[in-house]
Short mmCIF file of C-alpha atoms and ligand atoms in Angstrom, two decimals:
data_model
loop_
_atom_site.label_atom_id
_atom_site.label_comp_id
_atom_site.label_asym_id
_atom_site.label_seq_id
_atom_site.Cartn_x
_atom_site.Cartn_y
_atom_site.Cartn_z
CA MET A 1 53.01 210.14 159.25
CA ILE A 2 51.64 213.16 157.82
CA SER A 3 52.95 214.06 154.06
CA ARG A 4 53.36 217.42 153.28
CA ASP A 5 52.88 216.92 149.33
CA SER A 6 49.70 215.78 148.10
CA ILE A 7 49.09 213.46 145.30
CA VAL A 8 46.68 212.64 142.20
CA ALA A 9 47.11 210.36 139.31
CA LEU A 10 43.87 208.83 137.23
CA SER A 11 43.54 205.34 139.36
CA SER A 12 41.00 204.10 136.67
CA GLY A 13 41.91 202.26 132.87
CA ARG A 14 43.05 202.67 129.82
CA LEU A 15 40.98 205.82 127.70
CA PRO A 16 39.36 206.79 126.49
CA ALA A 17 36.52 205.50 128.78
CA GLY A 18 33.06 205.97 129.88
CA VAL A 19 34.14 206.59 133.77
CA ALA A 20 37.50 208.06 134.39
CA VAL A 21 38.13 208.42 138.19
CA ILE A 22 41.06 211.10 139.07
CA ARG A 23 42.50 210.35 142.91
CA ILE A 24 44.27 212.92 145.13
CA SER A 25 45.23 212.01 148.63
CA GLY A 26 46.92 214.69 151.04
CA PRO A 27 46.61 217.43 152.78
CA GLN A 28 45.66 219.99 150.37
CA THR A 29 42.97 217.95 149.14
CA ARG A 30 39.87 219.58 150.74
CA PHE A 31 41.15 222.65 149.34
CA VAL A 32 41.08 221.27 145.97
CA VAL A 33 37.79 219.52 146.23
CA GLU A 34 36.77 222.52 147.32
CA THR A 35 37.84 225.32 144.54
CA ILE A 36 37.21 222.54 141.96
CA ALA A 37 33.89 221.03 142.87
CA GLY A 38 32.63 224.89 144.12
CA GLY A 39 32.32 224.33 147.95
CA ILE A 40 32.55 221.57 150.48
CA VAL A 41 30.69 218.35 149.86
CA LYS A 42 29.08 215.97 151.92
CA ASP A 43 31.72 213.25 153.76
CA ARG A 44 31.80 209.84 151.85
CA ALA A 45 28.68 210.82 149.65
CA ALA A 46 28.71 210.54 145.58
CA VAL A 47 27.92 214.35 145.04
CA LEU A 48 27.07 215.97 141.54
CA ARG A 49 28.86 218.81 140.38
CA LYS A 50 30.22 221.16 137.60
CA PHE A 51 34.36 220.84 138.07
CA ARG A 52 36.07 224.55 136.94
CA ALA A 53 39.51 226.03 136.77
CA PRO A 54 40.50 228.05 139.68
CA ASP A 55 40.00 230.93 136.90
CA GLY A 56 36.31 229.92 136.76
CA ALA A 57 36.24 228.10 133.50
CA VAL A 58 34.25 224.43 133.19
CA LEU A 59 36.53 221.11 133.16
CA ASP A 60 34.10 218.68 133.05
CA SER A 61 30.57 217.75 135.13
CA GLY A 62 30.78 214.82 137.10
CA LEU A 63 30.78 212.84 140.89
CA ILE A 64 32.81 214.16 143.29
CA VAL A 65 33.66 211.81 146.85
CA PHE A 66 35.27 212.99 149.60
CA PHE A 67 37.01 210.99 152.32
CA PRO A 68 38.29 212.85 154.93
CA GLY A 69 41.31 210.77 156.92
CA PRO A 70 41.98 208.87 159.01
CA ALA A 71 39.47 206.48 157.87
CA SER A 72 40.04 206.88 153.90
CA PHE A 73 41.94 204.11 151.97
CA THR A 74 45.32 206.26 152.31
CA GLY A 75 44.61 207.28 156.16
CA GLU A 76 44.73 211.14 154.69
CA ASP A 77 41.75 213.16 153.32
CA VAL A 78 41.18 211.46 150.19
CA ALA A 79 38.90 212.61 147.34
CA GLU A 80 37.69 211.04 144.41
CA PHE A 81 36.56 212.84 140.69
CA HIS A 82 34.64 210.91 138.49
CA VAL A 83 34.41 212.19 135.28
CA HIS A 84 34.29 211.81 131.64
CA GLY A 85 36.90 209.58 131.03
CA GLY A 86 37.98 211.33 127.44
CA ARG A 87 41.91 211.98 127.39
CA ALA A 88 41.99 215.94 127.41
CA VAL A 89 39.21 215.89 129.94
CA VAL A 90 41.56 213.33 132.16
CA THR A 91 44.88 215.31 131.04
CA ARG A 92 42.86 218.98 131.93
CA MET A 93 41.70 217.56 135.33
CA LEU A 94 45.20 216.73 136.14
CA GLU A 95 46.84 219.74 134.90
CA THR A 96 44.31 221.63 136.96
CA ILE A 97 44.65 219.81 140.19
CA THR A 98 48.71 219.59 139.48
CA GLY A 99 48.57 223.21 139.23
CA PHE A 100 47.77 223.81 143.12
CA ASP A 101 50.76 224.51 145.43
CA GLY A 102 52.11 221.10 147.19
CA VAL A 103 50.11 219.05 144.57
CA ARG A 104 51.83 216.34 142.21
CA HIS A 105 51.83 213.47 140.17
CA ALA A 106 51.76 210.49 142.42
CA GLU A 107 54.55 207.82 141.41
CA PRO A 108 53.80 204.13 140.98
CA GLY A 109 51.82 202.95 144.07
CA GLU A 110 52.27 206.04 146.34
CA PHE A 111 48.88 205.96 147.40
CA THR A 112 49.17 202.23 148.89
CA ARG A 113 52.84 203.45 150.33
CA ARG A 114 51.15 206.10 152.12
CA ALA A 115 48.23 203.20 153.56
CA PHE A 116 51.14 201.48 154.38
CA LEU A 117 52.60 203.79 156.16
CA ASN A 118 49.53 205.33 158.06
CA GLY A 119 49.34 201.93 159.12
CA LYS A 120 46.19 201.21 156.79
CA VAL A 121 47.46 198.35 155.43
CA ASP A 122 50.61 195.47 156.48
CA LEU A 123 52.95 194.68 153.50
CA VAL A 124 51.29 191.07 152.67
CA GLU A 125 48.23 193.04 152.29
CA THR A 126 49.78 195.56 149.77
CA GLU A 127 51.24 192.99 148.38
CA ALA A 128 48.20 190.96 147.55
CA LEU A 129 46.63 194.56 146.86
CA ALA A 130 48.89 194.52 143.76
CA ASP A 131 48.20 190.48 142.88
CA LEU A 132 44.36 191.81 143.05
CA VAL A 133 44.72 194.78 140.75
CA ASN A 134 46.72 191.93 138.33
CA ALA A 135 44.62 189.12 139.05
CA GLU A 136 43.38 187.77 135.10
CA THR A 137 42.27 184.31 136.44
CA GLU A 138 39.25 183.39 138.99
CA ALA A 139 42.29 181.55 141.12
CA GLN A 140 44.32 184.61 141.41
CA ARG A 141 41.54 186.50 141.99
CA ARG A 142 40.57 184.37 144.92
CA PHE A 143 44.06 184.09 146.56
CA ALA A 144 44.72 187.67 146.16
CA VAL A 145 41.47 188.81 147.91
CA GLN A 146 41.96 185.99 150.89
CA ASN A 147 45.64 187.70 151.76
CA ALA A 148 44.59 191.41 150.71
CA GLU A 149 41.92 190.65 153.88
CA GLY A 150 45.32 189.71 156.09
CA VAL A 151 44.84 185.56 156.25
CA GLN A 152 48.48 184.97 155.07
CA SER A 153 49.14 188.30 157.70
CA GLN A 154 47.40 186.75 160.35
CA LEU A 155 49.71 183.43 160.04
CA TYR A 156 52.44 185.24 160.30
CA LEU A 157 51.66 187.04 163.00
CA SER A 158 50.36 184.39 165.14
CA TRP A 159 53.94 182.70 164.95
CA ARG A 160 55.53 185.75 165.87
CA ARG A 161 53.01 186.02 169.29
CA ARG A 162 53.95 182.25 170.08
CA LEU A 163 58.22 183.36 169.28
CA ILE A 164 57.60 186.62 171.61
CA HIS A 165 55.32 183.68 174.43
CA ALA A 166 58.09 181.43 174.27
CA ARG A 167 60.84 183.71 174.68
CA ALA A 168 59.42 185.35 177.94
CA MET A 169 59.03 182.32 179.14
CA ILE A 170 61.95 181.00 178.52
CA GLU A 171 63.74 183.98 179.67
CA ALA A 172 61.65 184.34 183.37
CA GLU A 173 62.93 180.54 183.36
CA ILE A 174 66.35 182.71 183.23
CA ASP A 175 65.76 185.00 185.78
CA PHE A 176 63.94 182.47 188.10
CA ALA A 177 66.50 179.37 188.08
CA ASP A 178 67.68 179.64 191.84
CA GLU A 179 63.61 179.67 192.87
CA ASP A 180 62.18 176.55 193.65
CA ASP A 181 58.13 177.62 192.53
CA VAL A 182 59.27 177.67 188.91
CA PRO A 183 58.59 174.33 187.39
CA GLY A 184 61.89 173.24 184.75
CA SER A 185 59.49 171.82 182.75
CA VAL A 186 58.08 175.24 181.66
CA SER A 187 61.06 175.00 179.09
CA ASP A 188 60.35 171.47 177.61
CA THR A 189 56.97 172.92 176.48
CA VAL A 190 58.70 175.74 175.13
CA TRP A 191 61.12 173.69 173.16
CA SER A 192 58.56 171.10 171.46
CA ASP A 193 55.93 174.34 170.68
CA VAL A 194 59.19 175.81 168.79
CA ARG A 195 59.86 172.32 167.07
CA ALA A 196 56.19 171.80 166.14
CA MET A 197 57.19 175.62 164.54
CA ILE A 198 59.53 174.39 162.91
CA ASP A 199 57.42 172.32 161.12
CA GLU A 200 55.08 174.06 159.91
CA ILE A 201 56.77 177.24 158.58
CA ASP A 202 58.87 174.02 156.64
CA ARG A 203 55.17 172.94 155.77
CA HIS A 204 54.00 176.15 154.58
CA VAL A 205 56.82 177.33 152.73
CA ALA A 206 56.27 173.72 150.91
CA GLY A 207 53.52 175.31 149.48
CA PHE A 208 55.41 178.45 147.30
CA ARG A 209 55.32 176.37 144.63
CA ALA A 210 51.73 176.32 144.35
CA GLY A 211 51.24 180.11 145.37
CA GLU A 212 53.36 180.74 142.06
CA ILE A 213 51.59 178.28 140.05
CA ILE A 214 48.07 180.78 141.05
CA ARG A 215 50.32 183.69 140.32
CA ASP A 216 51.88 183.10 137.38
CA GLY A 217 50.24 180.28 136.09
CA PHE A 218 51.10 176.31 135.46
CA GLU A 219 53.52 175.33 132.90
CA VAL A 220 52.91 173.50 130.45
CA VAL A 221 55.91 172.34 127.80
CA ILE A 222 55.02 170.36 124.24
CA LEU A 223 57.90 168.26 123.15
CA GLY A 224 58.37 165.60 120.05
CA ALA A 225 60.19 164.78 117.00
CA PRO A 226 59.44 167.14 114.57
CA ASN A 227 56.36 166.75 112.54
CA ALA A 228 55.06 165.16 115.50
CA GLY A 229 51.83 167.48 115.15
CA LYS A 230 53.34 169.70 118.24
CA SER A 231 52.04 172.79 116.90
CA SER A 232 48.80 171.96 115.38
CA LEU A 233 48.13 170.45 119.21
CA PHE A 234 49.07 174.13 120.50
CA ASN A 235 46.75 175.81 117.75
CA ALA A 236 43.75 173.57 118.55
CA LEU A 237 44.46 174.41 122.55
CA ALA A 238 44.95 177.55 121.59
CA ARG A 239 42.09 178.03 119.41
CA ARG A 240 43.58 180.21 116.62
CA ASP A 241 46.79 179.73 114.52
CA ALA A 242 49.48 181.21 116.67
CA ALA A 243 52.20 178.81 115.29
CA ILE A 244 53.28 177.81 111.97
CA VAL A 245 51.85 174.13 110.56
CA THR A 246 53.73 172.91 107.43
CA ASP A 247 54.32 169.39 106.53
CA GLU A 248 57.90 169.83 106.51
CA PRO A 249 59.87 168.64 109.66
CA GLY A 250 61.66 171.57 111.48
CA THR A 251 58.97 174.16 111.00
CA THR A 252 58.98 175.75 114.72
CA ARG A 253 62.60 176.73 115.58
CA ASP A 254 61.59 178.96 118.97
CA LEU A 255 59.20 178.82 121.98
CA LEU A 256 56.03 180.13 121.31
CA GLU A 257 53.59 181.16 124.29
CA VAL A 258 49.76 181.05 124.94
CA VAL A 259 48.37 181.54 127.98
CA LEU A 260 44.56 179.80 128.19
CA ASP A 261 42.64 180.24 131.65
CA LEU A 262 41.66 176.42 132.38
CA GLN A 263 39.38 176.08 135.27
CA GLY A 264 40.04 179.39 136.63
CA LEU A 265 43.75 178.54 137.07
CA ARG A 266 46.64 180.60 134.67
CA VAL A 267 47.99 177.52 132.26
CA ARG A 268 51.00 178.74 130.17
CA LEU A 269 51.24 176.36 126.90
CA THR A 270 54.85 176.60 125.15
CA ASP A 271 55.31 174.84 121.38
CA THR A 272 58.80 174.33 121.08
CA ALA A 273 61.20 172.78 117.81
CA GLY A 274 61.05 169.35 117.16
CA LEU A 275 64.04 167.61 118.59
CA ARG A 276 66.17 165.51 116.71
CA GLU A 277 69.87 165.30 116.00
CA ALA A 278 70.99 166.69 112.58
CA ALA A 279 69.81 170.46 112.48
CA GLY A 280 70.58 173.25 111.17
CA LYS A 281 72.19 176.39 113.03
CA VAL A 282 68.86 177.92 113.99
CA GLU A 283 67.22 174.19 114.98
CA ALA A 284 69.78 173.72 116.68
CA ILE A 285 69.62 177.17 118.77
CA GLY A 286 66.06 176.27 119.46
CA ILE A 287 66.29 172.77 120.21
CA GLU A 288 68.32 173.87 123.10
CA LYS A 289 65.83 176.49 124.20
CA ALA A 290 62.57 173.79 123.95
CA ARG A 291 65.34 171.79 126.63
CA ALA A 292 66.01 174.23 128.99
CA LYS A 293 62.53 175.23 128.74
CA ALA A 294 61.21 171.54 129.54
CA ASP A 295 63.51 171.75 132.31
CA ARG A 296 60.88 174.21 134.49
CA ALA A 297 57.76 172.80 133.39
CA ASP A 298 55.25 171.11 135.88
CA LEU A 299 53.97 168.81 133.17
CA LEU A 300 55.48 167.97 129.81
CA LEU A 301 53.49 166.82 126.62
CA LEU A 302 55.06 163.89 124.90
CA LEU A 303 53.96 163.52 121.51
CA GLN A 304 54.55 160.93 119.00
CA ASP A 305 53.27 160.47 115.38
CA VAL A 306 50.88 157.41 115.67
CA THR A 307 51.60 156.96 112.24
CA GLU A 308 55.32 156.69 112.13
CA PRO A 309 56.28 157.15 116.32
CA GLN A 310 59.96 158.63 116.47
CA ALA A 311 61.69 158.25 120.10
CA VAL A 312 63.69 161.26 121.17
CA SER A 313 65.89 161.41 123.97
CA SER A 314 66.85 163.29 127.19
CA ILE A 315 63.42 164.12 128.00
CA PRO A 316 63.88 165.25 131.87
CA SER A 317 62.58 162.44 133.61
CA ALA A 318 62.39 164.52 136.91
CA ILE A 319 59.13 166.23 135.53
CA PRO A 320 55.31 164.50 135.15
CA ALA A 321 54.86 163.85 131.81
CA LEU A 322 51.24 162.58 129.41
CA GLN A 323 52.67 160.53 126.36
CA VAL A 324 50.41 161.87 123.17
CA GLY A 325 50.06 160.24 120.33
CA THR A 326 48.61 162.16 117.42
CA LYS A 327 47.12 162.27 114.06
CA ARG A 328 45.35 158.92 115.17
CA ASP A 329 43.07 159.87 112.13
CA LEU A 330 45.51 158.45 110.01
CA LEU A 331 44.74 155.08 111.42
CA ASP A 332 41.85 152.62 111.03
CA GLY A 333 39.83 151.29 113.50
CA GLN A 334 41.86 148.58 114.93
CA THR A 335 44.82 149.93 114.64
CA ALA A 336 43.74 153.50 116.07
CA ALA A 337 42.77 151.43 118.87
CA SER A 338 45.84 149.79 119.56
CA ALA A 339 47.31 153.10 119.59
CA ASP A 340 44.78 154.04 122.83
CA ARG A 341 46.09 151.19 124.83
CA ARG A 342 49.41 152.71 124.62
CA TYR A 343 49.67 156.18 124.67
CA ASP A 344 48.02 158.19 127.78
CA HIS A 345 46.01 159.89 125.36
CA VAL A 346 45.91 159.44 121.11
CA ILE A 347 44.34 162.67 119.67
CA SER A 348 43.53 164.21 116.24
CA VAL A 349 43.65 167.77 115.48
CA VAL A 350 41.72 166.81 111.63
CA ASP A 351 38.63 165.78 113.67
CA GLY A 352 38.92 166.53 117.26
CA THR A 353 39.76 163.18 119.25
CA GLY A 354 40.99 163.56 122.21
CA VAL A 355 41.64 167.05 122.22
CA GLU A 356 38.62 167.98 124.97
CA GLY A 357 40.10 165.12 127.39
CA LEU A 358 43.49 166.02 127.15
CA LEU A 359 42.90 169.87 127.52
CA ALA A 360 40.72 169.00 130.61
CA GLU A 361 43.33 166.42 132.03
CA ILE A 362 45.80 169.43 131.92
CA GLY A 363 43.20 171.39 133.90
CA ARG A 364 42.80 168.49 136.51
CA ARG A 365 46.85 168.42 136.67
CA ALA A 366 47.20 172.32 137.23
CA THR A 367 44.38 172.57 139.63
CA HIS A 368 45.68 169.44 141.85
CA ALA A 369 49.77 171.39 141.49
CA ALA A 370 47.62 174.72 142.94
CA GLY A 371 46.68 172.83 146.10
CA SER A 372 42.91 173.41 147.65
CA ALA A 373 41.09 176.71 147.39
CA GLY A 374 41.73 178.65 150.79
CA ASP A 375 45.02 177.11 151.36
CA ILE A 376 47.68 179.73 152.58
CA LEU A 377 50.43 179.63 150.47
CA PRO A 378 53.84 182.11 150.70
CA SER A 379 52.84 184.40 147.76
CA ARG A 380 56.24 185.77 147.58
CA LEU A 381 60.22 184.65 147.42
CA ARG A 382 60.62 187.29 149.82
CA HIS A 383 58.38 185.47 152.24
CA VAL A 384 60.05 182.02 151.43
CA GLU A 385 63.39 183.96 152.06
CA LEU A 386 62.47 185.53 155.24
CA LEU A 387 60.63 182.08 156.21
CA GLY A 388 64.01 180.81 155.74
CA GLU A 389 65.93 182.81 157.90
CA ALA A 390 63.56 182.35 160.76
CA ASN A 391 63.55 178.43 160.65
CA ARG A 392 67.11 178.51 160.52
CA HIS A 393 67.31 180.80 163.74
CA LEU A 394 64.73 178.64 165.30
CA HIS A 395 66.46 175.32 164.38
CA ARG A 396 69.69 177.03 166.63
CA ALA A 397 67.44 177.81 169.39
CA VAL A 398 66.15 174.25 169.78
CA ASP A 399 69.72 171.99 168.80
CA GLU A 400 71.89 174.07 170.07
CA ARG A 401 71.78 173.31 173.54
CA ALA A 402 75.55 174.04 174.44
CA ILE A 403 75.12 177.75 173.33
CA GLY A 404 72.92 178.26 176.89
CA GLN A 405 69.52 179.40 177.41
CA GLU A 406 70.34 183.16 177.15
CA LEU A 407 71.57 182.46 173.38
CA ARG A 408 68.92 180.26 172.38
CA ALA A 409 66.02 183.01 174.15
CA GLU A 410 68.09 185.24 171.10
CA GLU A 411 67.77 182.84 168.23
CA LEU A 412 63.89 183.47 169.04
CA ARG A 413 64.30 187.04 169.11
CA LEU A 414 65.29 186.67 165.90
CA ALA A 415 63.29 184.59 164.55
CA ALA A 416 60.12 187.40 165.50
CA ASP A 417 62.51 189.81 163.96
CA ARG A 418 62.43 187.71 160.77
CA LEU A 419 58.30 187.24 160.47
CA GLY A 420 57.81 191.03 161.49
CA ARG A 421 60.05 191.51 158.72
CA ILE A 422 57.81 190.15 156.58
CA VAL A 423 54.38 191.52 157.06
CA GLY A 424 56.41 195.25 157.42
CA ALA A 425 55.72 195.24 161.65
CA ILE A 426 59.48 196.46 162.18
CA ASP A 427 62.53 198.22 160.43
CA VAL A 428 61.37 197.10 156.66
CA GLU A 429 62.62 200.89 154.91
CA ASP A 430 65.16 198.58 152.69
CA MET A 431 62.70 196.88 151.32
CA LEU A 432 59.99 199.30 150.32
CA ASP A 433 61.31 200.57 146.99
CA VAL A 434 61.09 197.06 145.91
CA ILE A 435 57.48 196.51 146.72
CA PHE A 436 56.11 199.43 145.68
CA ALA A 437 57.42 199.24 142.12
CA GLN A 438 55.28 196.59 141.48
CA PHE A 439 52.23 198.80 141.31
CA CYS A 440 50.80 200.65 138.83
CA ILE A 441 50.18 204.63 139.05
CA GLY A 442 47.37 205.40 140.98
CA LYS A 443 47.13 202.68 143.03
N1 GTP B 501 46.17 163.80 109.70
C1 GTP B 501 46.59 164.83 110.35
N2 GTP B 501 47.65 165.62 110.15
C2 GTP B 501 48.49 166.13 111.31
C3 GTP B 501 47.49 166.20 112.40
N3 GTP B 501 48.31 167.37 113.22
C4 GTP B 501 49.15 167.31 112.64
N4 GTP B 501 49.52 166.95 111.25
C5 GTP B 501 50.18 167.31 110.32
O1 GTP B 501 51.86 167.26 110.49
C6 GTP B 501 52.34 167.84 110.00
C7 GTP B 501 53.75 168.52 110.80
O2 GTP B 501 52.56 169.56 111.53
P1 GTP B 501 52.86 170.65 112.99
O3 GTP B 501 52.03 170.49 114.19
O4 GTP B 501 53.78 171.00 112.26
O5 GTP B 501 54.23 169.19 113.74
P2 GTP B 501 55.35 169.97 114.66
O6 GTP B 501 55.36 168.79 116.02
O7 GTP B 501 54.79 171.04 114.99
O8 GTP B 501 56.46 170.12 113.48
P3 GTP B 501 57.93 170.95 113.64
O9 GTP B 501 57.24 172.12 114.29
O10 GTP B 501 58.51 170.73 112.61
O11 GTP B 501 58.80 170.44 115.26
C8 GTP B 501 51.40 169.13 109.33
O12 GTP B 501 50.97 168.62 107.99
C9 GTP B 501 50.32 168.88 109.91
O13 GTP B 501 49.35 169.33 109.25
C10 GTP B 501 46.91 165.31 113.07
O14 GTP B 501 45.72 164.77 114.21
N5 GTP B 501 45.79 164.58 111.46
MG1 MG B 502 55.80 172.91 115.18
#
């Protein structure tokens, strides 16, 4: 696809910075570079130049790198101006470049969109690039890099190839049905392979939560009676005074969240209002929110003050939970030892007992829930939905023998089509705006 417009944007981060990278892509790129950098520059080499406006005024000096299409990120002519990262420098550079005919500011994700339209990356790789740009933890980075390199796409494409092959075999059998030399057992082999693929797809889809944990974080919710020491633990794990702590029951009313990086994984920890029946209006709303949050958690920390244990009701039972005794420092040696046997962890934020151990256990649970490094997992709900549709067609193909081989083959085509839509091999115009809206400008 040849674009008529050229697009330009600041591709590097927040200003001021040591260096800012301004990227341009499109047919006017070569002319813009020659004008601003004062003549042609060597392909794909960083060249030091003085940058000037068309009227000759010096803008800055810096490096220019020119990537002639199609061997560039977008597939078009692309150039990068590396300038001093001051706000005025960047503003003036952008004003100058957009002053050329046919050059305008890029929209979010527009460089990547052009790369996709020119066949440089497929849709899943595109989504992985967005994840890579947003990655904050090591696990997010590893997952995104693997998918940006096409590991996930390869899986979908290999299923798609198997289905195209299966359909060809079935159609061949239909065409040569009256001839003797085509063994009837071909279709048996094909259908059993399709059945196996249904299981493979199901197993892959089952990993979606693990992928979400890597991308969005493992949800840990602290619950317990008022004054159990929830906010104190929350602050200890966050290593700062994020929540107010007082000896008054009912201090915390709203949900409070911090994000931790545990063993390279993103963990979202939420402090909640103490659960009790008699509560004022605001607190009652807080308690409602706490329960709703707990229903969606991956792990609950159920806190109880070991000096005056209070039971709390209606804790969601389906969610894994750790029983945590608090304020261990207030017990003498013997009662403390007996408390240690009654809880999974007994902690004190005063002397620090048990806090590291609890943190390590949360990290282990998160790591376990995120699966093994290198697992191929669906990384978007979009993938899971299309995989689900593919599997519905495959089920119809293998289970509904009564509809005949021709319609069963058609179901295989529809399933292959859904897999094609995931990577963007076919008919995805309607999805592009949604996908590219996830990007920042300049990517
Ligand atoms: N000695 C001791 N006191 C603690 C410990 N943890 C919390 N406390 C005290 O217990 C009281 C309640 O602590 P918070 O952390 O506010 O309890 P909470 O569960 O958040 O209470 P609400 O927000 O009201 O539900 C405060 O006075 C804390 O200083 C501990 O490990 N040892
Ligand atoms: Mg609190």
